[in-house]
Amino acid sequence: MKYSDKNMRKILSQDIQIPQEVESRIQDAYKQLPKREFRRQRTLRPAAAALALLCIALPVVTYASVKTEFFQAMFGNDAKPSNQAIHKEIDDGKGGKTAVTIPSKEYVPVNDEEAETAIGEWVSNESIERKIGSHILSIKNFVYDKNGALMYFTLEKEGGVTALRGDQETNLSKGASFTDEADFYFICETKKGVVGFDNIYVNTVKGSSDKMYCSAYILWERTLEDGDVPYLTLDTYPCPRSELTESTEIATEKIKLTDKEPVPTHVIDLGDQGYLEYSPISLVVDMAKGFGLSEEQAQDPYCLKHLEILYKDKSNYVICDKNNNIENSGYILGRESHYATMYNRLVDVDAIEKIIVNGAEFPVK
């Protein structure tokens, strides 16, 4: 029996009476759920219990449940501890110390049904697997829009992963990175050559030394043209990265990451008074319009002091507040005069009343 999306939503919106014994079993089961650096140098300034029952009979809902792990990894807080602002001193590279502040970051729960409604149809759910030397790379899910992408993957190696370094410290800073021992490297890059810069968050709760669970927040170096398609560019070397030279033969494979279309974006164009583009996963604002900034200032991501989404129910999502050391994003990137960010939670675009940037209001009509 084939169910349309409309029929499924009608079914899921009805009250379902679940026997206590079944409910208990469901709860028991639920608790158990769990730069391309060398070859190219670039510089940029830088939503269930009812579903569980339906899954037995309806393949469409099973499809949704497959993505639960992805939704949690990218937007949830089961394995991502929120942190207050951290003040510390680091080596300045000149023999001294310099004071830095790691902004506070808050992670919130994600609702599978809401996530499915928002982006489910655009999320890939067929794993891509490659054996690379002694490592196994498995890309579990991928979704993208014109400005960024989200990729959930695992990297495993018997005896311990050596190609990627990531822990709670890197989660608080610039994300996981490839080690000098790695004999491969990968980066997201589109068919038309648009590079994706990323921040990789490592699940330190679920992972182990033999297997890393990683959430990559990716921002394209420029807005994608219609029809451009994301690939994974995988370089493999005959030696560790530390021994690479200009004459080293590098094998390159281009792996198509998804057959899905990009998540639709929405535009608020106020002419010279402002321009921004947003989706359930990302937001980009042109800092050269409406903020009184010089050309040089517009290219400096630090000149965005406050970014907030205000919803119709008057709740809000403060993405960035530099004065109060808040940074609730998965990744940020300055690209020419545009400030781009991937959210660290899912945004319901239909519930937005307005977006506030440095005090300027962008109403959603």
Tab-separated table of C-alpha atoms in Angstrom:
chain	number	residue	atom	x	y	z
A	1	MET	CA	0.000	0.000	0.000
A	2	LYS	CA	1.463	3.318	-1.036
A	3	TYR	CA	1.175	6.352	1.232
A	4	SER	CA	1.553	9.905	0.009
A	5	ASP	CA	3.191	12.583	2.132
A	6	LYS	CA	-0.224	14.141	2.694
A	7	ASN	CA	-1.724	10.849	3.887
A	8	MET	CA	1.231	10.222	6.154
A	9	ARG	CA	0.957	13.619	7.809
A	10	LYS	CA	-2.769	12.980	8.389
A	11	ILE	CA	-1.995	9.615	9.998
A	12	LEU	CA	0.759	11.016	12.166
A	13	SER	CA	-1.429	13.915	13.349
A	14	GLN	CA	-4.016	11.540	14.859
A	15	ASP	CA	-3.943	10.427	18.482
A	16	ILE	CA	-2.630	6.877	18.790
A	17	GLN	CA	-3.485	4.691	21.773
A	18	ILE	CA	-0.450	2.628	22.729
A	19	PRO	CA	-0.836	-0.327	25.133
A	20	GLN	CA	1.241	0.143	28.285
A	21	GLU	CA	3.319	-2.968	27.615
A	22	VAL	CA	4.179	-1.744	24.118
A	23	GLU	CA	4.910	1.731	25.411
A	24	SER	CA	7.342	0.290	27.973
A	25	ARG	CA	9.152	-1.717	25.319
A	26	ILE	CA	9.437	1.315	23.075
A	27	GLN	CA	10.919	3.358	25.883
A	28	ASP	CA	13.404	0.597	26.735
A	29	ALA	CA	14.496	0.370	23.095
A	30	TYR	CA	14.703	4.126	22.699
A	31	LYS	CA	17.068	4.419	25.662
A	32	GLN	CA	19.521	2.113	23.887
A	33	LEU	CA	19.750	4.274	20.755
A	34	PRO	CA	22.365	5.622	20.902
A	35	LYS	CA	41.007	21.509	3.860
A	36	ARG	CA	42.301	20.256	1.303
A	37	GLU	CA	45.478	21.639	2.758
A	38	PHE	CA	48.442	20.386	0.766
A	39	ARG	CA	47.186	20.632	-2.777
A	40	ARG	CA	45.358	23.904	-2.523
A	41	GLN	CA	45.897	26.764	-0.137
A	42	ARG	CA	43.020	29.219	0.170
A	43	THR	CA	42.532	31.981	2.647
A	44	LEU	CA	39.159	33.308	3.728
A	45	ARG	CA	38.449	35.466	6.718
A	46	PRO	CA	37.527	33.454	8.568
A	47	ALA	CA	12.945	16.107	15.702
A	48	ALA	CA	8.622	9.145	18.553
A	49	ALA	CA	7.214	6.512	20.138
A	50	ALA	CA	4.213	6.600	17.738
A	51	LEU	CA	6.643	6.580	14.858
A	52	ALA	CA	8.303	3.469	16.289
A	53	LEU	CA	5.013	1.579	16.041
A	54	LEU	CA	4.254	2.829	12.547
A	55	CYS	CA	7.735	1.876	11.342
A	56	ILE	CA	6.748	-1.799	11.643
A	57	ALA	CA	4.222	-1.462	8.820
A	58	LEU	CA	5.036	1.686	6.878
A	59	PRO	CA	8.292	1.957	4.915
A	60	VAL	CA	7.928	5.731	4.605
A	61	VAL	CA	8.252	6.157	8.375
A	62	THR	CA	11.150	3.719	8.484
A	63	TYR	CA	12.889	6.033	6.021
A	64	ALA	CA	12.401	8.908	8.448
A	65	SER	CA	13.686	6.929	11.420
A	66	VAL	CA	16.921	6.095	9.597
A	67	LYS	CA	17.801	9.779	9.818
A	68	THR	CA	17.241	10.079	13.571
A	69	GLU	CA	20.954	9.644	14.263
A	70	PHE	CA	21.794	12.327	11.717
A	71	PHE	CA	19.318	14.838	13.156
A	72	GLN	CA	20.671	14.247	16.651
A	73	ALA	CA	24.298	14.470	15.543
A	74	MET	CA	23.864	17.769	13.740
A	75	PHE	CA	21.200	19.563	15.792
A	76	GLY	CA	20.680	17.735	19.107
A	77	ASN	CA	22.326	17.846	22.518
A	78	ASP	CA	22.545	14.176	23.583
A	79	ALA	CA	26.301	14.117	23.033
A	80	LYS	CA	27.059	17.833	22.836
A	81	PRO	CA	27.529	19.565	26.172
A	82	SER	CA	26.754	23.267	26.258
A	83	ASN	CA	29.529	25.425	27.654
A	84	GLN	CA	29.862	28.807	29.296
A	85	ALA	CA	32.378	31.334	27.976
A	86	ILE	CA	35.949	30.227	28.721
A	87	HIS	CA	38.695	32.779	29.351
A	88	LYS	CA	42.243	31.503	28.919
A	89	GLU	CA	45.748	32.379	27.793
A	90	ILE	CA	47.434	30.780	24.812
A	91	ASP	CA	50.903	30.873	23.304
A	92	ASP	CA	51.182	33.853	21.005
A	93	GLY	CA	53.972	32.232	18.980
A	94	LYS	CA	56.410	34.899	20.066
A	95	GLY	CA	57.394	33.498	23.430
A	96	GLY	CA	54.559	35.140	25.305
A	97	LYS	CA	50.907	34.639	26.116
A	98	THR	CA	47.764	36.257	24.812
A	99	ALA	CA	44.323	36.286	26.402
A	100	VAL	CA	41.484	34.715	24.430
A	101	THR	CA	37.833	34.002	25.106
A	102	ILE	CA	36.077	30.900	23.828
A	103	PRO	CA	32.430	31.970	23.474
A	104	SER	CA	29.609	30.159	25.208
A	105	LYS	CA	27.672	27.691	23.111
A	106	GLU	CA	24.278	26.148	23.808
A	107	TYR	CA	22.938	22.960	22.263
A	108	VAL	CA	19.237	22.124	22.440
A	109	PRO	CA	17.065	19.025	21.872
A	110	VAL	CA	15.894	18.219	18.358
A	111	ASN	CA	12.467	16.845	17.450
A	112	ASP	CA	12.615	14.094	14.820
A	113	GLU	CA	9.207	14.864	13.277
A	114	GLU	CA	9.974	18.561	12.995
A	115	ALA	CA	13.369	17.832	11.481
A	116	GLU	CA	11.850	15.439	8.971
A	117	THR	CA	9.297	18.051	7.950
A	118	ALA	CA	11.920	20.776	7.647
A	119	ILE	CA	14.688	19.017	5.691
A	120	GLY	CA	13.969	15.277	5.577
A	121	GLU	CA	13.229	15.057	1.873
A	122	TRP	CA	16.609	16.584	1.031
A	123	VAL	CA	18.748	14.406	3.323
A	124	SER	CA	20.619	11.512	1.727
A	125	ASN	CA	20.316	8.238	3.617
A	126	GLU	CA	22.404	5.827	1.551
A	127	SER	CA	25.803	5.343	3.136
A	128	ILE	CA	28.913	5.909	1.025
A	129	GLU	CA	31.832	3.753	2.153
A	130	ARG	CA	35.468	3.735	1.164
A	131	LYS	CA	38.390	1.689	2.512
A	132	ILE	CA	41.401	3.946	2.512
A	133	GLY	CA	44.494	2.039	3.525
A	134	SER	CA	43.847	0.837	7.058
A	135	HIS	CA	40.970	3.287	7.611
A	136	ILE	CA	37.292	2.957	6.657
A	137	LEU	CA	35.366	6.124	5.835
A	138	SER	CA	31.541	5.931	5.925
A	139	ILE	CA	29.492	8.971	4.960
A	140	LYS	CA	26.134	8.317	6.574
A	141	ASN	CA	24.122	11.390	5.585
A	142	PHE	CA	24.552	14.590	3.631
A	143	VAL	CA	22.348	17.622	3.021
A	144	TYR	CA	23.157	20.985	1.495
A	145	ASP	CA	21.830	24.321	0.344
A	146	LYS	CA	23.334	27.046	-1.834
A	147	ASN	CA	25.477	28.358	1.015
A	148	GLY	CA	26.488	25.385	3.121
A	149	ALA	CA	26.152	21.700	3.920
A	150	LEU	CA	25.997	19.176	6.749
A	151	MET	CA	27.774	15.828	6.586
A	152	TYR	CA	27.611	13.015	9.159
A	153	PHE	CA	30.362	10.439	8.836
A	154	THR	CA	32.427	7.866	10.707
A	155	LEU	CA	36.091	7.063	10.430
A	156	GLU	CA	37.364	3.772	11.839
A	157	LYS	CA	40.561	1.824	12.078
A	158	GLU	CA	41.363	-1.302	14.065
A	159	GLY	CA	43.883	-0.392	16.699
A	160	GLY	CA	42.893	3.242	16.722
A	161	VAL	CA	42.137	6.010	14.251
A	162	THR	CA	45.327	7.857	13.391
A	163	ALA	CA	44.317	9.993	10.401
A	164	LEU	CA	42.082	12.466	12.241
A	165	ARG	CA	42.559	14.180	15.571
A	166	GLY	CA	39.456	15.343	17.404
A	167	ASP	CA	38.372	15.625	21.026
A	168	GLN	CA	36.518	17.941	23.356
A	169	GLU	CA	39.293	20.495	23.039
A	170	THR	CA	39.013	20.671	19.255
A	171	ASN	CA	35.220	20.778	19.594
A	172	LEU	CA	35.638	24.024	21.512
A	173	SER	CA	38.058	25.519	19.013
A	174	LYS	CA	38.548	24.953	15.307
A	175	GLY	CA	37.304	21.389	14.968
A	176	ALA	CA	39.004	18.097	14.174
A	177	SER	CA	41.941	18.071	11.769
A	178	PHE	CA	43.951	15.589	9.742
A	179	THR	CA	47.202	14.453	11.344
A	180	ASP	CA	50.669	14.268	9.837
A	181	GLU	CA	50.319	10.468	9.958
A	182	ALA	CA	47.325	10.455	7.619
A	183	ASP	CA	47.894	8.990	4.168
A	184	PHE	CA	44.757	10.613	2.751
A	185	TYR	CA	42.814	13.820	2.866
A	186	PHE	CA	39.295	14.811	1.811
A	187	ILE	CA	37.299	17.944	1.314
A	188	CYS	CA	33.850	18.818	-0.031
A	189	GLU	CA	34.044	20.503	-3.414
A	190	THR	CA	31.336	21.006	-6.011
A	191	LYS	CA	31.333	19.963	-9.657
A	192	LYS	CA	32.124	23.554	-10.581
A	193	GLY	CA	35.047	23.743	-8.178
A	194	VAL	CA	33.482	25.596	-5.251
A	195	VAL	CA	35.340	24.546	-2.117
A	196	GLY	CA	33.599	23.840	1.175
A	197	PHE	CA	35.414	24.921	4.329
A	198	ASP	CA	34.395	23.039	7.450
A	199	ASN	CA	34.334	22.606	11.189
A	200	ILE	CA	34.250	18.948	12.284
A	201	TYR	CA	32.663	18.146	15.649
A	202	VAL	CA	33.624	14.766	17.146
A	203	ASN	CA	31.151	12.821	19.308
A	204	THR	CA	33.302	12.025	22.357
A	205	VAL	CA	30.428	10.170	24.075
A	206	LYS	CA	29.556	7.659	21.365
A	207	GLY	CA	32.955	7.327	19.757
A	208	SER	CA	36.006	5.287	20.720
A	209	SER	CA	39.663	5.205	19.750
A	210	ASP	CA	38.786	2.729	16.988
A	211	LYS	CA	35.816	4.625	15.596
A	212	MET	CA	35.096	8.336	15.387
A	213	TYR	CA	31.602	9.780	14.844
A	214	CYS	CA	31.886	13.157	13.170
A	215	SER	CA	29.529	16.010	12.294
A	216	ALA	CA	30.898	18.361	9.648
A	217	TYR	CA	29.465	21.861	9.322
A	218	ILE	CA	30.438	23.141	5.877
A	219	LEU	CA	30.242	26.567	4.250
A	220	TRP	CA	30.830	27.071	0.528
A	221	GLU	CA	33.396	29.696	-0.403
A	222	ARG	CA	30.695	31.345	-2.506
A	223	THR	CA	26.985	30.836	-3.169
A	224	LEU	CA	26.383	27.873	-5.470
A	225	GLU	CA	24.976	28.355	-8.914
A	226	ASP	CA	21.823	26.465	-9.862
A	227	GLY	CA	22.641	22.901	-10.853
A	228	ASP	CA	25.999	22.725	-9.095
A	229	VAL	CA	26.473	19.413	-7.282
A	230	PRO	CA	28.589	18.558	-4.183
A	231	TYR	CA	31.320	15.946	-4.367
A	232	LEU	CA	33.859	14.609	-1.921
A	233	THR	CA	37.338	15.089	-3.271
A	234	LEU	CA	39.423	12.260	-1.789
A	235	ASP	CA	43.200	12.398	-2.119
A	236	THR	CA	45.278	9.353	-1.173
A	237	TYR	CA	49.040	9.368	-0.779
A	238	PRO	CA	51.759	6.669	-0.905
A	239	CYS	CA	53.204	8.089	2.301
A	240	PRO	CA	52.162	10.034	5.414
A	241	ARG	CA	51.205	13.668	4.868
A	242	SER	CA	54.314	14.767	6.708
A	243	GLU	CA	56.445	13.285	3.923
A	244	LEU	CA	54.592	14.825	0.991
A	245	THR	CA	56.579	16.750	-1.567
A	246	GLU	CA	55.657	18.570	-4.741
A	247	SER	CA	56.682	15.476	-6.737
A	248	THR	CA	54.562	12.988	-4.729
A	249	GLU	CA	52.000	11.216	-6.896
A	250	ILE	CA	48.558	11.812	-5.445
A	251	ALA	CA	45.532	9.690	-6.436
A	252	THR	CA	42.319	11.688	-6.507
A	253	GLU	CA	38.762	10.335	-6.522
A	254	LYS	CA	35.646	12.452	-6.936
A	255	ILE	CA	32.674	10.952	-5.058
A	256	LYS	CA	29.193	12.345	-5.631
A	257	LEU	CA	27.717	12.982	-2.206
A	258	THR	CA	24.005	13.101	-2.985
A	259	ASP	CA	21.385	12.843	-5.721
A	260	LYS	CA	19.053	15.093	-3.757
A	261	GLU	CA	18.267	18.690	-4.622
A	262	PRO	CA	19.514	21.463	-2.322
A	263	VAL	CA	17.364	22.668	0.567
A	264	PRO	CA	15.488	25.773	-0.661
A	265	THR	CA	16.684	29.139	0.608
A	266	HIS	CA	14.695	32.316	1.292
A	267	VAL	CA	15.799	35.853	0.481
A	268	ILE	CA	15.094	39.154	2.219
A	269	ASP	CA	16.219	41.897	-0.152
A	270	LEU	CA	15.913	45.464	1.123
A	271	GLY	CA	18.026	46.938	-1.650
A	272	ASP	CA	20.811	49.152	-0.362
A	273	GLN	CA	19.365	48.807	3.147
A	274	GLY	CA	20.239	45.148	3.451
A	275	TYR	CA	20.298	41.656	1.989
A	276	LEU	CA	20.285	38.230	3.558
A	277	GLU	CA	19.525	34.663	2.565
A	278	TYR	CA	18.472	31.897	4.954
A	279	SER	CA	17.288	28.295	5.138
A	280	PRO	CA	16.611	25.762	7.932
A	281	ILE	CA	20.370	25.096	8.144
A	282	SER	CA	22.242	28.279	7.197
A	283	LEU	CA	22.194	32.047	6.900
A	284	VAL	CA	24.229	34.541	4.886
A	285	VAL	CA	24.108	38.328	5.248
A	286	ASP	CA	25.735	40.949	3.030
A	287	MET	CA	27.557	43.205	5.477
A	288	ALA	CA	28.205	45.806	2.783
A	289	LYS	CA	24.548	46.829	2.672
A	290	GLY	CA	22.753	48.833	5.350
A	291	PHE	CA	25.281	48.715	8.195
A	292	GLY	CA	27.422	51.769	7.448
A	293	LEU	CA	30.610	49.718	7.196
A	294	SER	CA	33.582	50.461	5.022
A	295	GLU	CA	34.546	47.970	2.324
A	296	GLU	CA	37.306	46.594	4.549
A	297	GLN	CA	35.033	46.368	7.609
A	298	ALA	CA	32.352	44.550	5.604
A	299	GLN	CA	34.908	41.829	4.876
A	300	ASP	CA	35.722	41.345	8.578
A	301	PRO	CA	33.408	38.740	10.204
A	302	TYR	CA	34.064	40.357	13.587
A	303	CYS	CA	32.039	43.370	12.444
A	304	LEU	CA	28.919	41.282	12.810
A	305	LYS	CA	28.264	41.848	16.504
A	306	HIS	CA	24.778	40.399	16.907
A	307	LEU	CA	22.706	37.929	14.909
A	308	GLU	CA	19.335	36.738	16.181
A	309	ILE	CA	16.226	34.994	14.863
A	310	LEU	CA	12.971	36.107	16.494
A	311	TYR	CA	10.059	33.699	16.102
A	312	LYS	CA	6.354	34.506	15.886
A	313	ASP	CA	5.768	33.052	19.371
A	314	LYS	CA	8.342	35.597	20.672
A	315	SER	CA	10.960	32.969	21.456
A	316	ASN	CA	14.378	33.581	19.944
A	317	TYR	CA	17.597	31.999	18.758
A	318	VAL	CA	20.664	34.123	19.414
A	319	ILE	CA	23.177	32.862	16.904
A	320	CYS	CA	25.893	35.370	17.712
A	321	ASP	CA	26.347	38.049	20.377
A	322	LYS	CA	29.955	39.155	20.580
A	323	ASN	CA	29.394	41.596	23.456
A	324	ASN	CA	28.139	38.725	25.624
A	325	ASN	CA	30.507	36.064	24.222
A	326	ILE	CA	27.777	33.919	22.651
A	327	GLU	CA	28.336	31.845	19.507
A	328	ASN	CA	25.548	29.359	18.810
A	329	SER	CA	26.711	28.217	15.399
A	330	GLY	CA	28.213	25.125	13.833
A	331	TYR	CA	30.614	27.185	11.754
A	332	ILE	CA	31.096	30.750	10.516
A	333	LEU	CA	32.970	32.069	7.501
A	334	GLY	CA	33.687	35.475	6.052
A	335	ARG	CA	33.575	35.407	2.274
A	336	GLU	CA	34.191	38.790	0.697
A	337	SER	CA	31.524	41.072	2.197
A	338	HIS	CA	29.271	38.199	3.229
A	339	TYR	CA	29.033	36.730	6.736
A	340	ALA	CA	27.969	33.082	6.503
A	341	THR	CA	26.956	30.739	9.311
A	342	MET	CA	25.749	27.172	9.717
A	343	TYR	CA	23.379	26.859	12.677
A	344	ASN	CA	23.989	24.496	15.588
A	345	ARG	CA	20.252	23.793	15.765
A	346	LEU	CA	17.418	23.389	13.264
A	347	VAL	CA	15.448	26.503	12.308
A	348	ASP	CA	11.744	26.443	11.430
A	349	VAL	CA	11.689	29.010	8.645
A	350	ASP	CA	7.873	29.186	8.637
A	351	ALA	CA	7.888	30.324	12.275
A	352	ILE	CA	10.282	33.254	11.834
A	353	GLU	CA	8.953	36.760	12.428
A	354	LYS	CA	12.160	38.639	11.766
A	355	ILE	CA	15.927	38.339	11.701
A	356	ILE	CA	18.019	40.924	13.560
A	357	VAL	CA	21.544	41.786	12.456
A	358	ASN	CA	23.508	44.409	14.412
A	359	GLY	CA	20.213	46.019	15.459
A	360	ALA	CA	18.831	46.142	11.911
A	361	GLU	CA	15.584	44.240	11.441
A	362	PHE	CA	14.822	42.015	8.451
A	363	PRO	CA	11.084	41.213	8.602
A	364	VAL	CA	9.892	37.944	7.096
A	365	LYS	CA	6.811	38.449	4.949
